[in-house]
PDB file of C-alpha atoms in Angstrom:
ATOM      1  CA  UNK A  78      43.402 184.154  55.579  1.00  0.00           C
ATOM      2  CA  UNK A  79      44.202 186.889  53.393  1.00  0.00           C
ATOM      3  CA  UNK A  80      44.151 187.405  49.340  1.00  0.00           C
ATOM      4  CA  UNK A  81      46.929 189.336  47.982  1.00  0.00           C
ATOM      5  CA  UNK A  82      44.648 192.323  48.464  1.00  0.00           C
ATOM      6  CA  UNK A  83      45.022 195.585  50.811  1.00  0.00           C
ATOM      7  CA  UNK A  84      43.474 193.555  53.745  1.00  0.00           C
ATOM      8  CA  UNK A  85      46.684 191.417  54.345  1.00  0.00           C
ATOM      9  CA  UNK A  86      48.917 194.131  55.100  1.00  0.00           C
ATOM     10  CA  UNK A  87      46.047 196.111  57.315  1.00  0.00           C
ATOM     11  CA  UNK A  88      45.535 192.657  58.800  1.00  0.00           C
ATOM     12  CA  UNK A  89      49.485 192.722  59.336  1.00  0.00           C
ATOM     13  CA  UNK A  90      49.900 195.460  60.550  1.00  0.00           C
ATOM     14  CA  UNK A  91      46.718 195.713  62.849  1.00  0.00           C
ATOM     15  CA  UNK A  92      48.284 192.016  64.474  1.00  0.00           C
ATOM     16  CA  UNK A  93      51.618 193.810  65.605  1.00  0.00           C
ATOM     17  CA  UNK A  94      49.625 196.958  66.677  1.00  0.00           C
ATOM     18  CA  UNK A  95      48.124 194.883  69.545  1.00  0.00           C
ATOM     19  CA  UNK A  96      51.040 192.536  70.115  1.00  0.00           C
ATOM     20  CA  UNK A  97      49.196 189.760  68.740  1.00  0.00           C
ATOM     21  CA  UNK A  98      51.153 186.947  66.903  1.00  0.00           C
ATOM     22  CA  UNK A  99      49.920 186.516  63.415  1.00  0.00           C
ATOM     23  CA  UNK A 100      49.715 183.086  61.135  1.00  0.00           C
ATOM     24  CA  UNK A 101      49.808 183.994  57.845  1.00  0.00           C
ATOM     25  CA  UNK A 102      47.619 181.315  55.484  1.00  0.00           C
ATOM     26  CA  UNK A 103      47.838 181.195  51.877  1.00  0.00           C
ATOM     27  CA  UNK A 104      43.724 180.912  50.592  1.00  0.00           C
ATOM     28  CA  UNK A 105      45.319 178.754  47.390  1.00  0.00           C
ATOM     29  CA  UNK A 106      46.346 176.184  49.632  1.00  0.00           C
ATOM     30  CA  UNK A 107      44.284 172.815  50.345  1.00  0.00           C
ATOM     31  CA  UNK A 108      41.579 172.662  52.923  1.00  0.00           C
ATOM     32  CA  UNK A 109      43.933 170.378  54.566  1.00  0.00           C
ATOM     33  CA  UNK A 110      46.796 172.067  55.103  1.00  0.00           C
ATOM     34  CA  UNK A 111      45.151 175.246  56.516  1.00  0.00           C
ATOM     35  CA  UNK A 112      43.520 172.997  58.993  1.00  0.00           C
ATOM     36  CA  UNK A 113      46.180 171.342  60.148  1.00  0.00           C
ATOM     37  CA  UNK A 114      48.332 174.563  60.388  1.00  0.00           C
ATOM     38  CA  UNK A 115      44.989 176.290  62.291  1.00  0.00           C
ATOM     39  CA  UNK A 116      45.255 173.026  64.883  1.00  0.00           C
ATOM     40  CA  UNK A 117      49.319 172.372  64.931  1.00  0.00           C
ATOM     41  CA  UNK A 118      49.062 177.031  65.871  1.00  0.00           C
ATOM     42  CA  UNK A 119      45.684 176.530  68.251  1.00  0.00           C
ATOM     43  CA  UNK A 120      44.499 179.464  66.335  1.00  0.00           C
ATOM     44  CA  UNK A 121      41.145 181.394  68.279  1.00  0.00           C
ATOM     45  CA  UNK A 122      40.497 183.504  65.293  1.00  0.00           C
ATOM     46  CA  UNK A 123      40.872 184.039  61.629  1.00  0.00           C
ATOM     47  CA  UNK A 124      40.792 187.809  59.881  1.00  0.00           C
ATOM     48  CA  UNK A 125      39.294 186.844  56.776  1.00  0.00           C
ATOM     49  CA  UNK A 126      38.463 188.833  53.439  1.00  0.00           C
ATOM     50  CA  UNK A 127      34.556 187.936  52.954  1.00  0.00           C
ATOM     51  CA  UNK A 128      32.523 184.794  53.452  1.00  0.00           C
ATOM     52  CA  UNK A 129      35.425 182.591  52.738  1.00  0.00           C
ATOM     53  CA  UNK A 130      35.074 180.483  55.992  1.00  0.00           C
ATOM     54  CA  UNK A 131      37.477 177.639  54.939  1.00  0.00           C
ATOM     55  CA  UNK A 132      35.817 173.913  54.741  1.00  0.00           C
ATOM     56  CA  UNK A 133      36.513 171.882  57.600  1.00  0.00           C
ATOM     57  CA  UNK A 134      37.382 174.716  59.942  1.00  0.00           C
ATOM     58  CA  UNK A 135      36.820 173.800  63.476  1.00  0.00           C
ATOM     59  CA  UNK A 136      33.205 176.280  64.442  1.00  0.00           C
ATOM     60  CA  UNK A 137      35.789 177.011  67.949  1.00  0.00           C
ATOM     61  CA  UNK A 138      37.904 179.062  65.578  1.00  0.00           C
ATOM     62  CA  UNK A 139      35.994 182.776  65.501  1.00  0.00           C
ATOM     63  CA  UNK A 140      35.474 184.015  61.307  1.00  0.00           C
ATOM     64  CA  UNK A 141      36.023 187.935  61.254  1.00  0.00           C
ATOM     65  CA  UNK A 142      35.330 189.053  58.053  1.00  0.00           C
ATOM     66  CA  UNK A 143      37.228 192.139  57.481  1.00  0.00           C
ATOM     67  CA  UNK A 144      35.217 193.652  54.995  1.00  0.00           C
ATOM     68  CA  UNK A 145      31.992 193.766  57.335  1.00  0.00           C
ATOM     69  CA  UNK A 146      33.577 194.652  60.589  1.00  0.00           C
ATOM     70  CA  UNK A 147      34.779 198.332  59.111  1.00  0.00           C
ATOM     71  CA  UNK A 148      32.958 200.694  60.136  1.00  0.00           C
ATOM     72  CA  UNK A 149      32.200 204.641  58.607  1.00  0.00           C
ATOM     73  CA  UNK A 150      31.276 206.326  61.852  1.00  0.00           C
ATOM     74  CA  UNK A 151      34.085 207.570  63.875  1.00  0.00           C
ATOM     75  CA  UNK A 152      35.357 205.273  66.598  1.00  0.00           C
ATOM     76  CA  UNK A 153      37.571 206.197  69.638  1.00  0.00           C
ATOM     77  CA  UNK A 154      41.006 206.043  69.086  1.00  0.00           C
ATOM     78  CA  UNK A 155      42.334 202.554  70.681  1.00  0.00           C
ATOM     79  CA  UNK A 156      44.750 202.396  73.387  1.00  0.00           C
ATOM     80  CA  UNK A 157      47.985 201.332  72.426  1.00  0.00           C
ATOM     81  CA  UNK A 158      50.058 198.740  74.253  1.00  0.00           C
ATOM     82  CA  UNK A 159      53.891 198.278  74.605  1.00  0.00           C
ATOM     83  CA  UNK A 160      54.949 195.712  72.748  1.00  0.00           C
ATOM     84  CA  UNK A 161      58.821 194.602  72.527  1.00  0.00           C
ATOM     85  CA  UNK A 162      60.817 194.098  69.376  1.00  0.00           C
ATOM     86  CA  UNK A 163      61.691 190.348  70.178  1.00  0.00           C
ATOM     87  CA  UNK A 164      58.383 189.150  71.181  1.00  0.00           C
ATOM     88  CA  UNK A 165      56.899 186.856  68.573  1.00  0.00           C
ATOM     89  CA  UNK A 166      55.512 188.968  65.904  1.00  0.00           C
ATOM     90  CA  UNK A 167      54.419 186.494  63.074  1.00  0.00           C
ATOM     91  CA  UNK A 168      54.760 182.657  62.705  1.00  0.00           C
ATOM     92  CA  UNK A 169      55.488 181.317  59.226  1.00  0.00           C
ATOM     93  CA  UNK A 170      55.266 177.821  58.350  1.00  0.00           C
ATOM     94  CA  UNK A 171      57.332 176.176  55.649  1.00  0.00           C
ATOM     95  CA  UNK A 172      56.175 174.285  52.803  1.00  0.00           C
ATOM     96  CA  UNK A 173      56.943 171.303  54.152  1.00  0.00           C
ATOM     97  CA  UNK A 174      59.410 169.781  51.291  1.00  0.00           C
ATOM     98  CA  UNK A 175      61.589 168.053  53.975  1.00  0.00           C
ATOM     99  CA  UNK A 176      58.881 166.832  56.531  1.00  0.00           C
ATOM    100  CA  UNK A 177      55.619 168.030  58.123  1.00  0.00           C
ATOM    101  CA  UNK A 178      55.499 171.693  57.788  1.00  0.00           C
ATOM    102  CA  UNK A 179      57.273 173.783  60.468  1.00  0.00           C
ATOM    103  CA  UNK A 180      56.407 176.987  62.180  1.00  0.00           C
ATOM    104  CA  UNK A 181      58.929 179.686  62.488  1.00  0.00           C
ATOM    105  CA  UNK A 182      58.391 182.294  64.777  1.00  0.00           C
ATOM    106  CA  UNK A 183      59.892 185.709  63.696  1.00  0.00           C
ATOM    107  CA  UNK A 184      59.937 188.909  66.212  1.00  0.00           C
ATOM    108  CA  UNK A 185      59.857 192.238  64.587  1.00  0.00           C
ATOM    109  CA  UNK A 186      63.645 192.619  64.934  1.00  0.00           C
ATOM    110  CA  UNK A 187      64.122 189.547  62.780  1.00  0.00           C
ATOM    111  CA  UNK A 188      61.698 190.834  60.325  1.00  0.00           C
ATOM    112  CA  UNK A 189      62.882 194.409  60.356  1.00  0.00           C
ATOM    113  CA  UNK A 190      66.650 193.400  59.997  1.00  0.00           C
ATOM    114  CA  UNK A 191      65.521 191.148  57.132  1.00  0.00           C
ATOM    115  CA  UNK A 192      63.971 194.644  55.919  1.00  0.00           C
ATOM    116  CA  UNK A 193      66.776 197.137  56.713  1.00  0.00           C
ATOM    117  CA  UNK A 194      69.441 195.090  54.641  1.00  0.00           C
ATOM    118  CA  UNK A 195      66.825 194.965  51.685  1.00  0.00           C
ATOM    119  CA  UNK A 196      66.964 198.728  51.829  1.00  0.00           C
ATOM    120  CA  UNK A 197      69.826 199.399  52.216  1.00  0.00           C
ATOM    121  CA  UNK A 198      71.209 197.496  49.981  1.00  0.00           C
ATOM    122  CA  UNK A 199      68.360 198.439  46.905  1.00  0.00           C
ATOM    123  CA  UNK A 200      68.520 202.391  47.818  1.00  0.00           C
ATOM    124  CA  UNK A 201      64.921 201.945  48.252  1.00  0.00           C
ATOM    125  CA  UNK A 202      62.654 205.238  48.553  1.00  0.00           C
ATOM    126  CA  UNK A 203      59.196 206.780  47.902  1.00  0.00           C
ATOM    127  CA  UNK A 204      59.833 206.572  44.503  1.00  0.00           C
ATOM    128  CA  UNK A 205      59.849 203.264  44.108  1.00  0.00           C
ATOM    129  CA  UNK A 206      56.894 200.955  43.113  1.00  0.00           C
ATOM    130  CA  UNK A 207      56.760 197.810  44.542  1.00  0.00           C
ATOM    131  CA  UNK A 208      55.222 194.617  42.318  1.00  0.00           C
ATOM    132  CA  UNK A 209      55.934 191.408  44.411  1.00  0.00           C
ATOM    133  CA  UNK A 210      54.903 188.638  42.956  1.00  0.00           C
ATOM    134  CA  UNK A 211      55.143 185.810  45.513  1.00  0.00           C
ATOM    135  CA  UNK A 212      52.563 184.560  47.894  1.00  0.00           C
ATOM    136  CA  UNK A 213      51.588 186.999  51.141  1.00  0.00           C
ATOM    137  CA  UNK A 214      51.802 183.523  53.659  1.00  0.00           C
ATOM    138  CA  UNK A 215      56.069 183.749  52.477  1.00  0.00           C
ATOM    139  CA  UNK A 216      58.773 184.931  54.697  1.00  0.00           C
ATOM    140  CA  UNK A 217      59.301 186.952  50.849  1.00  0.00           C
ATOM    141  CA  UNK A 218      55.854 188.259  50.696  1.00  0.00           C
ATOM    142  CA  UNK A 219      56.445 189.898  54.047  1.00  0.00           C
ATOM    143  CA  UNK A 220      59.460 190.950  53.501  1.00  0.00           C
ATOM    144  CA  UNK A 221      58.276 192.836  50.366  1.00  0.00           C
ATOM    145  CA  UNK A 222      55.336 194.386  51.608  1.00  0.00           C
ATOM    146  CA  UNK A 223      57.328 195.400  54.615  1.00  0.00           C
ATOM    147  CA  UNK A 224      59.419 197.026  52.606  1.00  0.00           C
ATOM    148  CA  UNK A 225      57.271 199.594  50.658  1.00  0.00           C
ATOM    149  CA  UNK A 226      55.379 200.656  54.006  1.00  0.00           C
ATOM    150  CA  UNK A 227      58.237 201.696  55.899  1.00  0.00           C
ATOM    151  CA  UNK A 228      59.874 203.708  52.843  1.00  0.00           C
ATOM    152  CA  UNK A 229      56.882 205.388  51.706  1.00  0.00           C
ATOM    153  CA  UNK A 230      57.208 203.405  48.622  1.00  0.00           C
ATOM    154  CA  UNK A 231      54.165 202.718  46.749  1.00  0.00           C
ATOM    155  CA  UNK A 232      52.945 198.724  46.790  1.00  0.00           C
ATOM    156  CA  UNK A 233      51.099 196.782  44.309  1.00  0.00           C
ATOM    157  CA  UNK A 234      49.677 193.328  44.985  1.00  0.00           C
ATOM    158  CA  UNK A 235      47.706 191.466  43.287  1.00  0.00           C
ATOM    159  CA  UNK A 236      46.869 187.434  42.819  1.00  0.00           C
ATOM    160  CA  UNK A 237      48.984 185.789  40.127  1.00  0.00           C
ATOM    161  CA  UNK A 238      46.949 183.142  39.243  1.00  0.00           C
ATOM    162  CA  UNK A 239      43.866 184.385  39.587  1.00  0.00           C
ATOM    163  CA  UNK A 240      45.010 187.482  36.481  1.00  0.00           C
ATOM    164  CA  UNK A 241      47.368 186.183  34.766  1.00  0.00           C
ATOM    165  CA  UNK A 242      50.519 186.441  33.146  1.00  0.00           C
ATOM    166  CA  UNK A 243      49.416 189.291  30.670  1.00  0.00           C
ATOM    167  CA  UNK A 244      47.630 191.034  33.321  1.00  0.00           C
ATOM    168  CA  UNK A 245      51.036 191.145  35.376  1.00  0.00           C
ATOM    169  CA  UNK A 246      53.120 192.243  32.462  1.00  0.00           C
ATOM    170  CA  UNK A 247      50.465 194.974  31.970  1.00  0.00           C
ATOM    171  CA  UNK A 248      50.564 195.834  35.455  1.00  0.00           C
ATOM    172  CA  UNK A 249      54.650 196.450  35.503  1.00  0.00           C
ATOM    173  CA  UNK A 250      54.201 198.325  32.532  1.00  0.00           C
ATOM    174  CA  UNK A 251      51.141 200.743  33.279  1.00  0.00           C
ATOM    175  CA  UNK A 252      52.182 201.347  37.031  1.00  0.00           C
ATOM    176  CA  UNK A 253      56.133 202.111  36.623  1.00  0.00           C
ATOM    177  CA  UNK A 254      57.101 199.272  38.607  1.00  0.00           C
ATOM    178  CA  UNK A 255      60.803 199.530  39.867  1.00  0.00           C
ATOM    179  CA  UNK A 256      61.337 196.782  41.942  1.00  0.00           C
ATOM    180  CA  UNK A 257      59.817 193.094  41.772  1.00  0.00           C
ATOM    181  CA  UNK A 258      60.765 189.545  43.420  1.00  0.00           C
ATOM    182  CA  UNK A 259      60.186 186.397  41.685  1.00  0.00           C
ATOM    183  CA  UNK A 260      61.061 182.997  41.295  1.00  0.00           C
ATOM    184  CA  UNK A 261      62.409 181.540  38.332  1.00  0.00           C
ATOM    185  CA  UNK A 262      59.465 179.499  37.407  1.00  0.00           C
ATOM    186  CA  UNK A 263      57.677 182.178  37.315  1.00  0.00           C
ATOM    187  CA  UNK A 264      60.291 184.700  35.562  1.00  0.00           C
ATOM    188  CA  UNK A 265      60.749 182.176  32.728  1.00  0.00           C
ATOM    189  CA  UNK A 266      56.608 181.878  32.885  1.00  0.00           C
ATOM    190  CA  UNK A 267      56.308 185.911  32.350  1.00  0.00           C
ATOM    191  CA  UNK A 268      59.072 185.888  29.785  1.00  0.00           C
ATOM    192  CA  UNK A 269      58.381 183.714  27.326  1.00  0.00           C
ATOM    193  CA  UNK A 270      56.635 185.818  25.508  1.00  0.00           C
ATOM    194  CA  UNK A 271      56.633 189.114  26.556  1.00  0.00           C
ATOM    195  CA  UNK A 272      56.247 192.842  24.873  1.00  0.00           C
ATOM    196  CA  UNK A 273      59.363 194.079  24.417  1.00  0.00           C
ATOM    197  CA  UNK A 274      59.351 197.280  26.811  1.00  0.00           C
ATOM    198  CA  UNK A 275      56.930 195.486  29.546  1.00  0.00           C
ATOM    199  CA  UNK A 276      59.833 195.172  32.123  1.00  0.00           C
ATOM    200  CA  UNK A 277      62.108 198.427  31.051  1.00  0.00           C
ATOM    201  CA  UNK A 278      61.224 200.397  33.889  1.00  0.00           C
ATOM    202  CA  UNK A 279      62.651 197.984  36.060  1.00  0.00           C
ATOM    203  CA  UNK A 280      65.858 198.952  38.674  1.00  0.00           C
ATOM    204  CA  UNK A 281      66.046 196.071  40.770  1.00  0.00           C
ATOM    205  CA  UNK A 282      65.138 192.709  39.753  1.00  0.00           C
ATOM    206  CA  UNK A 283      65.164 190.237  42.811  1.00  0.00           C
ATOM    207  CA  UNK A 284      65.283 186.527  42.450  1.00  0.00           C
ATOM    208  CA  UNK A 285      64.990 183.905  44.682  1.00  0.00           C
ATOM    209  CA  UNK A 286      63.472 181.110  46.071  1.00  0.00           C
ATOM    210  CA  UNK A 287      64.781 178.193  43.926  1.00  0.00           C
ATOM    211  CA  UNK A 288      68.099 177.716  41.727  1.00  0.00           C
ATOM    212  CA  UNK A 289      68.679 179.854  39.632  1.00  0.00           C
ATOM    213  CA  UNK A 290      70.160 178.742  36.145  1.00  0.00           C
ATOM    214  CA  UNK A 291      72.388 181.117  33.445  1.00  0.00           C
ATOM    215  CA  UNK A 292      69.244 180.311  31.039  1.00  0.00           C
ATOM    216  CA  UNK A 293      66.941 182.526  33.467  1.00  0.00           C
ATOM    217  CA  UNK A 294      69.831 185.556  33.916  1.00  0.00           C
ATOM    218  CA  UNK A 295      69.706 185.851  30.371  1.00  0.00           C
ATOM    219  CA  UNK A 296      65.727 185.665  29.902  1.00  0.00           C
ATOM    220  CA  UNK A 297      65.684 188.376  32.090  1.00  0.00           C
ATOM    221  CA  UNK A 298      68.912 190.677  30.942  1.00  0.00           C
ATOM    222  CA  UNK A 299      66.686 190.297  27.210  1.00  0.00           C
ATOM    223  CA  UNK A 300      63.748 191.875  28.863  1.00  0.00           C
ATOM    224  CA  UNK A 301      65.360 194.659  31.542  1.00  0.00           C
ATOM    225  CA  UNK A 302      66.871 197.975  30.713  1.00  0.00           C
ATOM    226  CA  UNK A 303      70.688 197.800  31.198  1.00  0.00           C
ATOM    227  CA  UNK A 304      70.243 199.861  33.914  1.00  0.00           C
ATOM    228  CA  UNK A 305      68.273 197.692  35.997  1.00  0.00           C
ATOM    229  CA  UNK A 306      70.424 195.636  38.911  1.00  0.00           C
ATOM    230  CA  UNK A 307      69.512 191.986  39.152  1.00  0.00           C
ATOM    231  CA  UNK A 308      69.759 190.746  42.690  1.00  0.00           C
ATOM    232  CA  UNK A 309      70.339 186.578  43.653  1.00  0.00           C
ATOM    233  CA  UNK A 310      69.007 186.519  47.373  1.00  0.00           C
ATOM    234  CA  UNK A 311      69.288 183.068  49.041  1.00  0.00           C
ATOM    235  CA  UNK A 312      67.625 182.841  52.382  1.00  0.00           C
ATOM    236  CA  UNK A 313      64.922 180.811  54.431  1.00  0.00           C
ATOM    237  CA  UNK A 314      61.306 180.840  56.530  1.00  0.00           C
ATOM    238  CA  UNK A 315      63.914 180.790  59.366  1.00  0.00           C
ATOM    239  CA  UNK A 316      66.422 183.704  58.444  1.00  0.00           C
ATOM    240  CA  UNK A 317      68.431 185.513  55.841  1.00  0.00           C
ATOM    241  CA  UNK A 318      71.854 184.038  54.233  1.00  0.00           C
ATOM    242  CA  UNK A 319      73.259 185.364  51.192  1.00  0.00           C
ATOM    243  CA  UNK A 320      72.639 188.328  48.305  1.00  0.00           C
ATOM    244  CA  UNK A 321      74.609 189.623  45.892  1.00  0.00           C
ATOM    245  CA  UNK A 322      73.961 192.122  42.365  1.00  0.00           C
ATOM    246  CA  UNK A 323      74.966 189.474  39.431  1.00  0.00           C
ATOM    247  CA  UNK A 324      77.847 191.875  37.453  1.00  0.00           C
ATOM    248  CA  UNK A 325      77.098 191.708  33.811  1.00  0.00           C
ATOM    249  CA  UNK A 326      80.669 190.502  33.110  1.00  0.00           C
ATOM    250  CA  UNK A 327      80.785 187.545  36.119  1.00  0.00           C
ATOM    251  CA  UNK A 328      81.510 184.289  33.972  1.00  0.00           C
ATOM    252  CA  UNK A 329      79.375 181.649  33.466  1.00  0.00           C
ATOM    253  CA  UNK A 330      80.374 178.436  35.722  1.00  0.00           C
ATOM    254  CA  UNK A 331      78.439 175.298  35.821  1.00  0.00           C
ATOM    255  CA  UNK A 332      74.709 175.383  35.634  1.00  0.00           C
ATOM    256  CA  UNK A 333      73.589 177.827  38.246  1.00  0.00           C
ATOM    257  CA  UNK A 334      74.162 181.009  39.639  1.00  0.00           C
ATOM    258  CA  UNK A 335      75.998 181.544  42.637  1.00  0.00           C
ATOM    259  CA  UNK A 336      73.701 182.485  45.542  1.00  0.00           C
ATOM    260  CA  UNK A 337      76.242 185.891  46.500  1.00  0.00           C
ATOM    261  CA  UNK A 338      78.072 186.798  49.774  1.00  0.00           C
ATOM    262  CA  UNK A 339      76.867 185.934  53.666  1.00  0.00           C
ATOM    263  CA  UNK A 340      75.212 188.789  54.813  1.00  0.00           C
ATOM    264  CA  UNK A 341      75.891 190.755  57.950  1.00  0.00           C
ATOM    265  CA  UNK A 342      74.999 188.944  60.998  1.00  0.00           C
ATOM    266  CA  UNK A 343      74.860 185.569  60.480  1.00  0.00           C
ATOM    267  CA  UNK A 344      77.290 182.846  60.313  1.00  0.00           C
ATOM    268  CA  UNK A 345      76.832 179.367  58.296  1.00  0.00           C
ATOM    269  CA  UNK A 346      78.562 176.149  58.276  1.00  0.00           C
ATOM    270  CA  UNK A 347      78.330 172.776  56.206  1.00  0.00           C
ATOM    271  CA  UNK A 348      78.861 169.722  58.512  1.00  0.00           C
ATOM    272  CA  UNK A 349      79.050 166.283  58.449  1.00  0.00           C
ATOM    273  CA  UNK A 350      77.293 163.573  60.718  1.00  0.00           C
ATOM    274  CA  UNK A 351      80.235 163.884  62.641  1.00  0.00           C
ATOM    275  CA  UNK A 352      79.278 167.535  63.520  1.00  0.00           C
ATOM    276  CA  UNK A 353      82.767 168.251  61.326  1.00  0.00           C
ATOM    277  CA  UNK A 354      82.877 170.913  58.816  1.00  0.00           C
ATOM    278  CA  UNK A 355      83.040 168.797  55.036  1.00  0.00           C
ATOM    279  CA  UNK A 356      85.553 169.772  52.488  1.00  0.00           C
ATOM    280  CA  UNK A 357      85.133 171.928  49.514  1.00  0.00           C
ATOM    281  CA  UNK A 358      82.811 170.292  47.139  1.00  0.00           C
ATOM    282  CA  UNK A 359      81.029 167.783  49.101  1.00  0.00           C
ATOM    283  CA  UNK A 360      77.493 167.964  50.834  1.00  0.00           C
ATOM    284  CA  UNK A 361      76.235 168.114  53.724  1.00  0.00           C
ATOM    285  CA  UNK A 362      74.160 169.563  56.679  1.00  0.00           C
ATOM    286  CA  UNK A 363      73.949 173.390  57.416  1.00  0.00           C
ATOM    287  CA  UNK A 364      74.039 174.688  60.415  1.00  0.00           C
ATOM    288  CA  UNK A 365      73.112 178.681  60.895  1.00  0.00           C
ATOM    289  CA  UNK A 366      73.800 181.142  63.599  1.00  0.00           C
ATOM    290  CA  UNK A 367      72.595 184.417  64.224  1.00  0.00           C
ATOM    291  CA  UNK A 368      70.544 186.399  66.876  1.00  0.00           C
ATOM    292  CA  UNK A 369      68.029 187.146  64.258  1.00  0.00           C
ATOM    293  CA  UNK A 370      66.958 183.206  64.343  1.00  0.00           C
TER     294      UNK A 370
END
């Protein structure tokens, strides 16, 4: 029950450390929903920042409050356990837009491959400086923070809402951000009337999330250098799909953007009722395979 704040990824990290699964919970959501995700996970204990004890919270479930349990004097080193790769690392649920909200379980493979292909395909290195601006209980947030640790890059977080947008936009420009991930709603929120320079030290701009529309590609091209790469990602809570780096010249057909090429590893397919693959065009259910799920 973590804040954007340096506790979530010690919290993180500390989790996998042990071989503890983790449950990420956003502390912006409704009393409701964290309770029912703390009953539907049979969570024993909550790592929290402060005393934030949500309302409601069943007194079974033990309150650690980070910020009080750290202590100066020097304490013997732990002993570490083994701990395999595909053993359930962190379980994040979905919003719930198509039913009652589901929990995904992802090992550290799945999380790691979701983190290798960001790399590698960003060149990202110590000299970036990471600004993601999505919430920490998101398969996104993860990903991102995930990211700067294990490349020595350096990682800002901070709470959205809580600033606001001209605190962001000062925060990109005073700290050298290089790489960010947003959704549109928020890129067209941050751009509508932003300094000129705020965003020019951006190199990769990642979006994602939700549709994105022509209108937002060209928000954003107004407020980048031309430099800066501008990356469509199109994934889930349950795995990765497809990413691509929009070329300034790729023409403009129908409303949105296309969400880029299947990425290595994982094979889709749009079916009918039927189970039958649908033609060109039409809608339908998809179906996703990979050993990452």
């Amino acid at each position: 029950f973590q804040a954007n704040s340096v506790w979530y990824p010690v919290a993180m990290l500390a989790s996998m450390a042990v071989g503890r699964p983790s449950v990420p919970l956003n502390t912006r959501d409704p009393g409701s929903r964290t309770n029912e995700i703390v009953a539907a996970a049979r969570l024993s204990a909550i790592l929290g920042d402060g005393n934030v004890r949500p309302d409601g919270l069943s007194q079974e479930v033990h309150w650690i409050d980070v910020t009080t349990s750290v202590t100066p004097q020097a304490q013997p080193t732990p002993q570490s356990c083994s701990v395999s790769v595909d053993a359930p690392a962190m379980v994040l649920y979905t919003s719930g837009s198509t039913g009652r909200p589901k929990g995904i379980v992802n090992s550290q493979r799945s999380l790691l491959w979701r983190v290798q292909q960001y790399v590698d395909a960003c060149h990202i290195n110590s000299d970036d400086v990471f600004l993601p601006l999505t919430g920490p209980a998101t398969i996104a947030g993860c990903r991102e923070v995930l990211a700067a640790l294990l490349t020595g890059a350096t990682l800002h977080l901070l709470e959205v809402e809580a600033v606001g947008l001209r605190a962001v936009r000062g925060r990109v420009k005073s700290e050298g951000v290089t790489i960010t991930y947003l959704v549109p709603a928020l890129l067209r929120a941050l751009l509508a009337d932003e300094p000129a320079d705020a965003f020019r030290s951006l190199r990769v701009a990642r979006i994602g999330g939700e549709k994105v529309s022509w209108t937002d590609i060209a928000l954003l091209r107004k407020a980048v250098s031309k430099a800066c790469l501008i990356q469509i990602g199109y994934s889930s809570t349950e795995t990765t799909g497809a990413q691509w780096f929009l070329p300034r010249d790729w023409p403009e057909q129908g409303a949105s953007v296309p969400v880029g090429w299947l990425l290595p590893g994982i094979t889709f397919a749009i079916v009918d009722e039927e189970g039958r693959p649908v033609q060109p065009g039409k809608s339908g259910e998809l179906l996703i395979r990979s050993r990452y799920v």
